[in-house]
Amino acid sequence: MKLPGHDAIARQAGEHLVTHRVQLPRKVVERPIRQVVKRLIMALVVLVATALVVYADREGYRDSSDGPVDLLDAFYYATVTLSTTGYGDITPVSDGARLTNILVITPLRVLFLIILVGTTLEVLTERTREEWRLNRWRSTLRDHTVVIGFGTKGRSAIQTVCATGLKKEQVVVVDPSSKVIDAATAEGYAGVIGDATRSDVLKRAEVHKARQIIVAPQRDDTSVLVTLTARQLNRTAKIVAAVREEENAPLLKQSGADAVITSSGAAGRLLGLSVLSPAAGMVMEDLIQQGSGLDLVERPVVRGEVGKTLRETDDLVVSVVRGHRVLGYDDPSVGTLQLTDRLITIVRATPETRVTPDIRPLPPG
């Protein structure tokens, strides 16, 4: 067993400890700093335009301190006027200047206030909208899929599942890296930033309401802790976990995983098969790539197939799922098909090819 001790696990948790938050997918918008800079430039343009208007009609204004109005006085007047401060030391005295204030300066003052106040209102509105979206998302999320770790394994796993018809809105990704979650939300998945070994982080991903959980972190010890925590929060969800070392697979089973995939062992077996038979290796690689070439799918038995043998079906059947047993195509106990059976078949991938999800828990291994 190659798991680090409690101290190492604690150190790892400390390294990845961040303020967890939920991040929903959103449309690509301008960065906030860019929006603020754009608003400031617009406000500056309005200020300069107002000052030039005042300076052009400077003969119609009077400065109570030194009489004539110069360019600096024009900018000063524009600033105090647009900000509605209005000290009254510089005032329009001619009819033309007053008319200009009514028709030009006042609209510019309103525009200036809209630009500045609008930025604050937009920030508050965006926060309120995001909070509303988050609450609505939590209230409507049911029977979803939670992916722990969005590295190569997690990304490939969820892409395979989504290729069979699962909507991206029904996927929640949990990862301690904000950059990884940004990448996940950019692809249309909801994300939770935080350490998945913590129950409060998994609760934010609504694990207790999930149908299936994919555990694919970078370390085997993390897989064990995540599986234990997830199983404690959800007793009925199907949990599929990945480990690097085969000797850690039994511990994952004991921790509550329904199925354990040994990533290094599976890759090694595929390498060995490709050495012995490159063609067979190509076929196996084709089968595990969902949505292209040949696909390995599971489907229910239709009524027209009840009472038939495997050879009498239209599909190439490799196994039959009957109750808690998986029977090979050559198992004599298969006999004829029953309505409650499920078939694992090899089919040609098409846009209409879909895997019928099996909501039943896997048999204990």
GROMACS .gro file of C-alpha atoms in nm:
model
  365
    1MET     CA    1   0.000   0.000   0.000
    2LYS     CA    2   0.160   0.325  -0.115
    3LEU     CA    3  -0.038   0.585   0.072
    4PRO     CA    4   0.137   0.866   0.262
    5GLY     CA    5   0.079   0.909   0.634
    6HIS     CA    6  -0.163   1.142   0.800
    7ASP     CA    7   0.090   1.430   0.813
    8ALA     CA    8   0.151   1.415   0.440
    9ILE     CA    9  -0.223   1.417   0.373
   10ALA     CA   10  -0.268   1.715   0.601
   11ARG     CA   11   0.014   1.900   0.426
   12GLN     CA   12  -0.144   1.828   0.089
   13ALA     CA   13  -0.480   1.956   0.210
   14GLY     CA   14  -0.312   2.269   0.339
   15GLU     CA   15  -0.140   2.330   0.008
   16HIS     CA   16  -0.466   2.312  -0.183
   17LEU     CA   17  -0.680   2.491   0.074
   18VAL     CA   18  -0.849   2.788  -0.091
   19THR     CA   19  -1.168   2.977  -0.031
   20HIS     CA   20  -1.414   2.749  -0.205
   21ARG     CA   21  -1.679   2.901  -0.424
   22VAL     CA   22  -1.918   2.796  -0.698
   23GLN     CA   23  -1.851   2.924  -1.047
   24LEU     CA   24  -2.119   2.887  -1.314
   25PRO     CA   25  -2.050   2.897  -1.688
   26ARG     CA   26  -2.100   3.241  -1.833
   27LYS     CA   27  -2.080   3.419  -2.164
   28VAL     CA   28  -1.747   3.575  -2.256
   29VAL     CA   29  -1.753   3.939  -2.150
   30GLU     CA   30  -1.494   4.212  -2.119
   31ARG     CA   31  -1.268   4.206  -1.817
   32PRO     CA   32  -1.391   4.430  -1.532
   33ILE     CA   33  -1.076   4.644  -1.539
   34ARG     CA   34  -1.127   4.703  -1.910
   35GLN     CA   35  -1.488   4.807  -1.852
   36VAL     CA   36  -1.385   5.049  -1.576
   37VAL     CA   37  -1.110   5.203  -1.793
   38LYS     CA   38  -1.358   5.245  -2.078
   39ARG     CA   39  -1.603   5.422  -1.845
   40LEU     CA   40  -1.328   5.650  -1.713
   41ILE     CA   41  -1.225   5.744  -2.066
   42MET     CA   42  -1.587   5.825  -2.152
   43ALA     CA   43  -1.618   6.040  -1.840
   44LEU     CA   44  -1.294   6.220  -1.928
   45VAL     CA   45  -1.419   6.288  -2.281
   46VAL     CA   46  -1.741   6.439  -2.141
   47LEU     CA   47  -1.535   6.653  -1.901
   48VAL     CA   48  -1.306   6.783  -2.175
   49ALA     CA   49  -1.602   6.851  -2.407
   50THR     CA   50  -1.778   7.049  -2.133
   51ALA     CA   51  -1.464   7.251  -2.059
   52LEU     CA   52  -1.418   7.335  -2.428
   53VAL     CA   53  -1.780   7.445  -2.457
   54VAL     CA   54  -1.736   7.677  -2.158
   55TYR     CA   55  -1.404   7.809  -2.285
   56ALA     CA   56  -1.549   7.879  -2.629
   57ASP     CA   57  -1.819   8.093  -2.464
   58ARG     CA   58  -1.591   8.234  -2.192
   59GLU     CA   59  -1.710   8.589  -2.253
   60GLY     CA   60  -2.049   8.491  -2.112
   61TYR     CA   61  -1.903   8.370  -1.780
   62ARG     CA   62  -1.777   8.568  -1.483
   63ASP     CA   63  -1.525   8.459  -1.222
   64SER     CA   64  -1.601   8.628  -0.891
   65SER     CA   65  -1.235   8.612  -0.789
   66ASP     CA   66  -1.043   8.753  -1.087
   67GLY     CA   67  -1.299   8.842  -1.352
   68PRO     CA   68  -1.216   8.679  -1.689
   69VAL     CA   69  -1.239   8.302  -1.744
   70ASP     CA   70  -0.935   8.124  -1.888
   71LEU     CA   71  -0.885   7.760  -1.990
   72LEU     CA   72  -0.804   7.646  -1.636
   73ASP     CA   73  -1.119   7.818  -1.510
   74ALA     CA   74  -1.316   7.641  -1.781
   75PHE     CA   75  -1.191   7.300  -1.668
   76TYR     CA   76  -1.254   7.394  -1.305
   77TYR     CA   77  -1.611   7.501  -1.384
   78ALA     CA   78  -1.671   7.184  -1.587
   79THR     CA   79  -1.546   6.967  -1.300
   80VAL     CA   80  -1.757   7.126  -1.024
   81THR     CA   81  -2.060   7.147  -1.253
   82LEU     CA   82  -2.055   6.785  -1.375
   83SER     CA   83  -2.001   6.659  -1.021
   84THR     CA   84  -2.298   6.876  -0.909
   85THR     CA   85  -2.076   7.051  -0.654
   86GLY     CA   86  -2.141   7.402  -0.788
   87TYR     CA   87  -1.948   7.650  -0.570
   88GLY     CA   88  -2.095   7.947  -0.756
   89ASP     CA   89  -1.765   8.130  -0.797
   90ILE     CA   90  -1.788   8.098  -1.177
   91THR     CA   91  -2.135   8.164  -1.318
   92PRO     CA   92  -2.292   8.217  -1.660
   93VAL     CA   93  -2.408   8.577  -1.685
   94SER     CA   94  -2.498   8.622  -2.054
   95ASP     CA   95  -2.812   8.483  -2.212
   96GLY     CA   96  -2.604   8.275  -2.456
   97ALA     CA   97  -2.403   8.116  -2.176
   98ARG     CA   98  -2.716   8.035  -1.980
   99LEU     CA   99  -2.883   7.886  -2.288
  100THR     CA  100  -2.572   7.677  -2.347
  101ASN     CA  101  -2.593   7.555  -1.987
  102ILE     CA  102  -2.952   7.450  -2.040
  103LEU     CA  103  -2.906   7.277  -2.376
  104VAL     CA  104  -2.550   7.145  -2.353
  105ILE     CA  105  -2.399   7.153  -2.004
  106THR     CA  106  -2.698   7.000  -1.825
  107PRO     CA  107  -2.725   6.700  -2.064
  108LEU     CA  108  -2.351   6.649  -2.031
  109ARG     CA  109  -2.387   6.660  -1.651
  110VAL     CA  110  -2.655   6.391  -1.667
  111LEU     CA  111  -2.441   6.181  -1.902
  112PHE     CA  112  -2.141   6.218  -1.671
  113LEU     CA  113  -2.342   6.100  -1.370
  114ILE     CA  114  -2.486   5.808  -1.567
  115ILE     CA  115  -2.135   5.694  -1.661
  116LEU     CA  116  -2.003   5.707  -1.304
  117VAL     CA  117  -2.311   5.589  -1.116
  118GLY     CA  118  -2.389   5.336  -1.388
  119THR     CA  119  -2.060   5.159  -1.321
  120THR     CA  120  -2.153   5.108  -0.956
  121LEU     CA  121  -2.506   5.001  -1.042
  122GLU     CA  122  -2.378   4.755  -1.300
  123VAL     CA  123  -2.147   4.594  -1.044
  124LEU     CA  124  -2.430   4.562  -0.791
  125THR     CA  125  -2.669   4.432  -1.056
  126GLU     CA  126  -2.414   4.177  -1.175
  127ARG     CA  127  -2.360   4.051  -0.820
  128THR     CA  128  -2.735   4.024  -0.763
  129ARG     CA  129  -2.783   3.844  -1.094
  130GLU     CA  130  -2.499   3.603  -1.018
  131GLU     CA  131  -2.640   3.531  -0.672
  132TRP     CA  132  -2.983   3.467  -0.824
  133ARG     CA  133  -2.833   3.232  -1.084
  134LEU     CA  134  -2.646   3.045  -0.813
  135ASN     CA  135  -2.956   3.000  -0.595
  136ARG     CA  136  -3.162   2.889  -0.893
  137TRP     CA  137  -2.888   2.646  -0.998
  138ARG     CA  138  -2.880   2.490  -0.652
  139SER     CA  139  -3.257   2.456  -0.633
  140THR     CA  140  -3.292   2.288  -0.973
  141LEU     CA  141  -2.984   2.064  -0.971
  142ARG     CA  142  -3.082   1.698  -0.936
  143ASP     CA  143  -2.934   1.364  -1.047
  144HIS     CA  144  -2.627   1.535  -1.188
  145THR     CA  145  -2.269   1.418  -1.238
  146VAL     CA  146  -1.985   1.544  -1.019
  147VAL     CA  147  -1.630   1.525  -1.154
  148ILE     CA  148  -1.350   1.550  -0.897
  149GLY     CA  149  -1.039   1.667  -1.080
  150PHE     CA  150  -1.043   1.815  -1.429
  151GLY     CA  151  -0.709   1.687  -1.550
  152THR     CA  152  -0.654   1.450  -1.839
  153LYS     CA  153  -0.855   1.167  -1.678
  154GLY     CA  154  -1.143   1.377  -1.553
  155ARG     CA  155  -1.174   1.576  -1.876
  156SER     CA  156  -1.168   1.262  -2.093
  157ALA     CA  157  -1.420   1.087  -1.869
  158ILE     CA  158  -1.674   1.366  -1.880
  159GLN     CA  159  -1.626   1.419  -2.254
  160THR     CA  160  -1.704   1.051  -2.304
  161VAL     CA  161  -2.016   1.073  -2.089
  162CYS     CA  162  -2.135   1.393  -2.258
  163ALA     CA  163  -2.085   1.229  -2.599
  164THR     CA  164  -2.365   0.989  -2.501
  165GLY     CA  165  -2.620   1.263  -2.440
  166LEU     CA  166  -2.550   1.403  -2.094
  167LYS     CA  167  -2.606   1.779  -2.091
  168LYS     CA  168  -2.322   2.001  -1.976
  169GLU     CA  169  -2.565   2.175  -1.740
  170GLN     CA  170  -2.581   1.846  -1.547
  171VAL     CA  171  -2.205   1.837  -1.479
  172VAL     CA  172  -2.025   1.996  -1.185
  173VAL     CA  173  -1.644   2.003  -1.176
  174VAL     CA  174  -1.455   2.028  -0.847
  175ASP     CA  175  -1.087   2.126  -0.849
  176PRO     CA  176  -0.857   2.327  -0.618
  177SER     CA  177  -0.715   2.530  -0.908
  178SER     CA  178  -0.902   2.843  -1.015
  179LYS     CA  179  -0.741   2.822  -1.361
  180VAL     CA  180  -0.872   2.469  -1.407
  181ILE     CA  181  -1.222   2.577  -1.304
  182ASP     CA  182  -1.201   2.871  -1.545
  183ALA     CA  183  -1.122   2.621  -1.822
  184ALA     CA  184  -1.415   2.400  -1.714
  185THR     CA  185  -1.665   2.687  -1.707
  186ALA     CA  186  -1.538   2.804  -2.046
  187GLU     CA  187  -1.644   2.463  -2.180
  188GLY     CA  188  -1.990   2.502  -2.030
  189TYR     CA  189  -1.959   2.311  -1.701
  190ALA     CA  190  -2.035   2.448  -1.355
  191GLY     CA  191  -1.732   2.454  -1.128
  192VAL     CA  192  -1.649   2.456  -0.758
  193ILE     CA  193  -1.307   2.577  -0.649
  194GLY     CA  194  -1.181   2.394  -0.341
  195ASP     CA  195  -1.030   2.083  -0.188
  196ALA     CA  196  -1.264   1.791  -0.263
  197THR     CA  197  -1.152   1.602   0.048
  198ARG     CA  198  -1.351   1.857   0.251
  199SER     CA  199  -1.720   1.782   0.297
  200ASP     CA  200  -1.822   2.149   0.278
  201VAL     CA  201  -1.668   2.175  -0.069
  202LEU     CA  202  -1.854   1.866  -0.190
  203LYS     CA  203  -2.177   2.000  -0.041
  204ARG     CA  204  -2.137   2.312  -0.254
  205ALA     CA  205  -2.120   2.080  -0.555
  206GLU     CA  206  -2.450   1.928  -0.433
  207VAL     CA  207  -2.288   1.583  -0.407
  208HIS     CA  208  -2.569   1.464  -0.181
  209LYS     CA  209  -2.810   1.504  -0.476
  210ALA     CA  210  -2.580   1.361  -0.746
  211ARG     CA  211  -2.651   1.044  -0.942
  212GLN     CA  212  -2.291   0.962  -1.028
  213ILE     CA  213  -1.950   1.080  -0.912
  214ILE     CA  214  -1.626   1.053  -1.108
  215VAL     CA  215  -1.317   1.067  -0.885
  216ALA     CA  216  -1.007   1.149  -1.090
  217PRO     CA  217  -0.752   1.352  -0.890
  218GLN     CA  218  -0.377   1.335  -0.945
  219ARG     CA  219  -0.294   1.130  -0.634
  220ASP     CA  220  -0.421   0.795  -0.506
  221ASP     CA  221  -0.444   0.912  -0.144
  222THR     CA  222  -0.664   1.200  -0.255
  223SER     CA  223  -0.888   0.953  -0.439
  224VAL     CA  224  -0.932   0.753  -0.119
  225LEU     CA  225  -1.022   1.056   0.093
  226VAL     CA  226  -1.257   1.198  -0.170
  227THR     CA  227  -1.433   0.863  -0.213
  228LEU     CA  228  -1.478   0.825   0.162
  229THR     CA  229  -1.622   1.175   0.195
  230ALA     CA  230  -1.847   1.143  -0.110
  231ARG     CA  231  -1.984   0.808   0.003
  232GLN     CA  232  -2.059   0.950   0.346
  233LEU     CA  233  -2.258   1.233   0.189
  234ASN     CA  234  -2.437   1.020  -0.071
  235ARG     CA  235  -2.511   0.652  -0.002
  236THR     CA  236  -2.682   0.579  -0.335
  237ALA     CA  237  -2.470   0.755  -0.599
  238LYS     CA  238  -2.258   0.553  -0.838
  239ILE     CA  239  -1.893   0.634  -0.765
  240VAL     CA  240  -1.626   0.554  -1.022
  241ALA     CA  241  -1.268   0.626  -0.915
  242ALA     CA  242  -0.931   0.622  -1.087
  243VAL     CA  243  -0.601   0.517  -0.928
  244ARG     CA  244  -0.249   0.495  -1.059
  245GLU     CA  245  -0.136   0.183  -0.871
  246GLU     CA  246  -0.331  -0.145  -0.885
  247GLU     CA  247  -0.248  -0.225  -0.523
  248ASN     CA  248  -0.455   0.078  -0.417
  249ALA     CA  249  -0.768  -0.040  -0.599
  250PRO     CA  250  -0.897  -0.261  -0.311
  251LEU     CA  251  -0.875   0.034  -0.073
  252LEU     CA  252  -1.086   0.243  -0.311
  253LYS     CA  253  -1.344  -0.038  -0.315
  254GLN     CA  254  -1.347  -0.046   0.065
  255SER     CA  255  -1.385   0.332   0.071
  256GLY     CA  256  -1.712   0.308  -0.121
  257ALA     CA  257  -1.621   0.316  -0.491
  258ASP     CA  258  -1.851   0.107  -0.712
  259ALA     CA  259  -1.585   0.073  -0.981
  260VAL     CA  260  -1.211   0.141  -0.981
  261ILE     CA  261  -1.007   0.201  -1.293
  262THR     CA  262  -0.630   0.158  -1.276
  263SER     CA  263  -0.502   0.419  -1.520
  264SER     CA  264  -0.141   0.302  -1.538
  265GLY     CA  265  -0.241  -0.067  -1.558
  266ALA     CA  266  -0.497  -0.004  -1.831
  267ALA     CA  267  -0.247   0.197  -2.033
  268GLY     CA  268   0.015  -0.075  -1.987
  269ARG     CA  269  -0.222  -0.350  -2.103
  270LEU     CA  270  -0.313  -0.147  -2.410
  271LEU     CA  271   0.055  -0.098  -2.485
  272GLY     CA  272   0.118  -0.471  -2.450
  273LEU     CA  273  -0.177  -0.556  -2.674
  274SER     CA  274  -0.053  -0.311  -2.936
  275VAL     CA  275   0.290  -0.479  -2.931
  276LEU     CA  276   0.140  -0.825  -2.978
  277SER     CA  277  -0.119  -0.713  -3.231
  278PRO     CA  278  -0.116  -0.353  -3.355
  279ALA     CA  279  -0.452  -0.408  -3.526
  280ALA     CA  280  -0.612  -0.533  -3.204
  281GLY     CA  281  -0.468  -0.232  -3.022
  282MET     CA  282  -0.623   0.000  -3.278
  283VAL     CA  283  -0.961  -0.168  -3.231
  284MET     CA  284  -0.942  -0.134  -2.853
  285GLU     CA  285  -0.844   0.232  -2.880
  286ASP     CA  286  -1.136   0.285  -3.118
  287LEU     CA  287  -1.376   0.124  -2.870
  288ILE     CA  288  -1.274   0.346  -2.580
  289GLN     CA  289  -1.307   0.664  -2.787
  290GLN     CA  290  -1.677   0.741  -2.750
  291GLY     CA  291  -1.856   0.897  -3.046
  292SER     CA  292  -1.626   0.782  -3.327
  293GLY     CA  293  -1.576   0.454  -3.510
  294LEU     CA  294  -1.698   0.162  -3.300
  295ASP     CA  295  -1.860   0.224  -2.962
  296LEU     CA  296  -1.917  -0.008  -2.668
  297VAL     CA  297  -2.264   0.075  -2.536
  298GLU     CA  298  -2.511  -0.065  -2.284
  299ARG     CA  299  -2.881  -0.074  -2.366
  300PRO     CA  300  -3.196  -0.243  -2.237
  301VAL     CA  301  -3.353  -0.545  -2.405
  302VAL     CA  302  -3.651  -0.446  -2.623
  303ARG     CA  303  -3.971  -0.649  -2.620
  304GLY     CA  304  -3.904  -0.788  -2.966
  305GLU     CA  305  -3.583  -0.951  -2.841
  306VAL     CA  306  -3.737  -1.127  -2.539
  307GLY     CA  307  -3.705  -1.505  -2.575
  308LYS     CA  308  -3.433  -1.479  -2.841
  309THR     CA  309  -3.072  -1.592  -2.814
  310LEU     CA  310  -2.781  -1.352  -2.845
  311ARG     CA  311  -2.710  -1.465  -3.201
  312GLU     CA  312  -3.064  -1.374  -3.304
  313THR     CA  313  -3.027  -1.007  -3.210
  314ASP     CA  314  -2.930  -0.745  -3.466
  315ASP     CA  315  -2.641  -0.607  -3.258
  316LEU     CA  316  -2.305  -0.762  -3.177
  317VAL     CA  317  -2.356  -0.854  -2.809
  318VAL     CA  318  -2.048  -0.914  -2.596
  319SER     CA  319  -2.209  -0.942  -2.250
  320VAL     CA  320  -2.545  -0.958  -2.075
  321VAL     CA  321  -2.615  -0.778  -1.746
  322ARG     CA  322  -2.864  -0.988  -1.555
  323GLY     CA  323  -2.940  -0.879  -1.200
  324HIS     CA  324  -2.603  -0.828  -1.030
  325ARG     CA  325  -2.413  -1.052  -1.272
  326VAL     CA  326  -2.231  -0.971  -1.594
  327LEU     CA  327  -2.245  -1.277  -1.821
  328GLY     CA  328  -2.022  -1.323  -2.124
  329TYR     CA  329  -2.171  -1.387  -2.466
  330ASP     CA  330  -2.056  -1.751  -2.448
  331ASP     CA  331  -2.189  -1.817  -2.098
  332PRO     CA  332  -2.435  -2.110  -2.125
  333SER     CA  333  -2.644  -1.966  -1.840
  334VAL     CA  334  -2.751  -1.676  -2.059
  335GLY     CA  335  -2.999  -1.890  -2.253
  336THR     CA  336  -3.264  -1.662  -2.397
  337LEU     CA  337  -3.299  -1.292  -2.329
  338GLN     CA  338  -3.529  -1.157  -2.059
  339LEU     CA  339  -3.705  -0.822  -2.049
  340THR     CA  340  -3.507  -0.712  -1.742
  341ASP     CA  341  -3.171  -0.788  -1.906
  342ARG     CA  342  -2.933  -0.522  -2.035
  343LEU     CA  343  -2.703  -0.581  -2.330
  344ILE     CA  344  -2.347  -0.459  -2.376
  345THR     CA  345  -2.303  -0.430  -2.749
  346ILE     CA  346  -2.058  -0.304  -3.009
  347VAL     CA  347  -2.219  -0.060  -3.252
  348ARG     CA  348  -2.110   0.181  -3.521
  349ALA     CA  349  -2.099   0.532  -3.374
  350THR     CA  350  -2.353   0.774  -3.521
  351PRO     CA  351  -2.491   1.112  -3.403
  352GLU     CA  352  -2.796   0.920  -3.279
  353THR     CA  353  -2.592   0.670  -3.077
  354ARG     CA  354  -2.671   0.712  -2.709
  355VAL     CA  355  -2.585   0.509  -2.402
  356THR     CA  356  -2.887   0.442  -2.187
  357PRO     CA  357  -2.768   0.531  -1.837
  358ASP     CA  358  -2.788   0.257  -1.579
  359ILE     CA  359  -2.912   0.416  -1.257
  360ARG     CA  360  -2.874   0.098  -1.056
  361PRO     CA  361  -2.570   0.066  -0.829
  362LEU     CA  362  -2.298  -0.165  -0.949
  363PRO     CA  363  -2.262  -0.498  -0.770
  364PRO     CA  364  -2.004  -0.498  -0.489
  365GLY     CA  365  -1.667  -0.623  -0.607
   0.00000   0.00000   0.00000
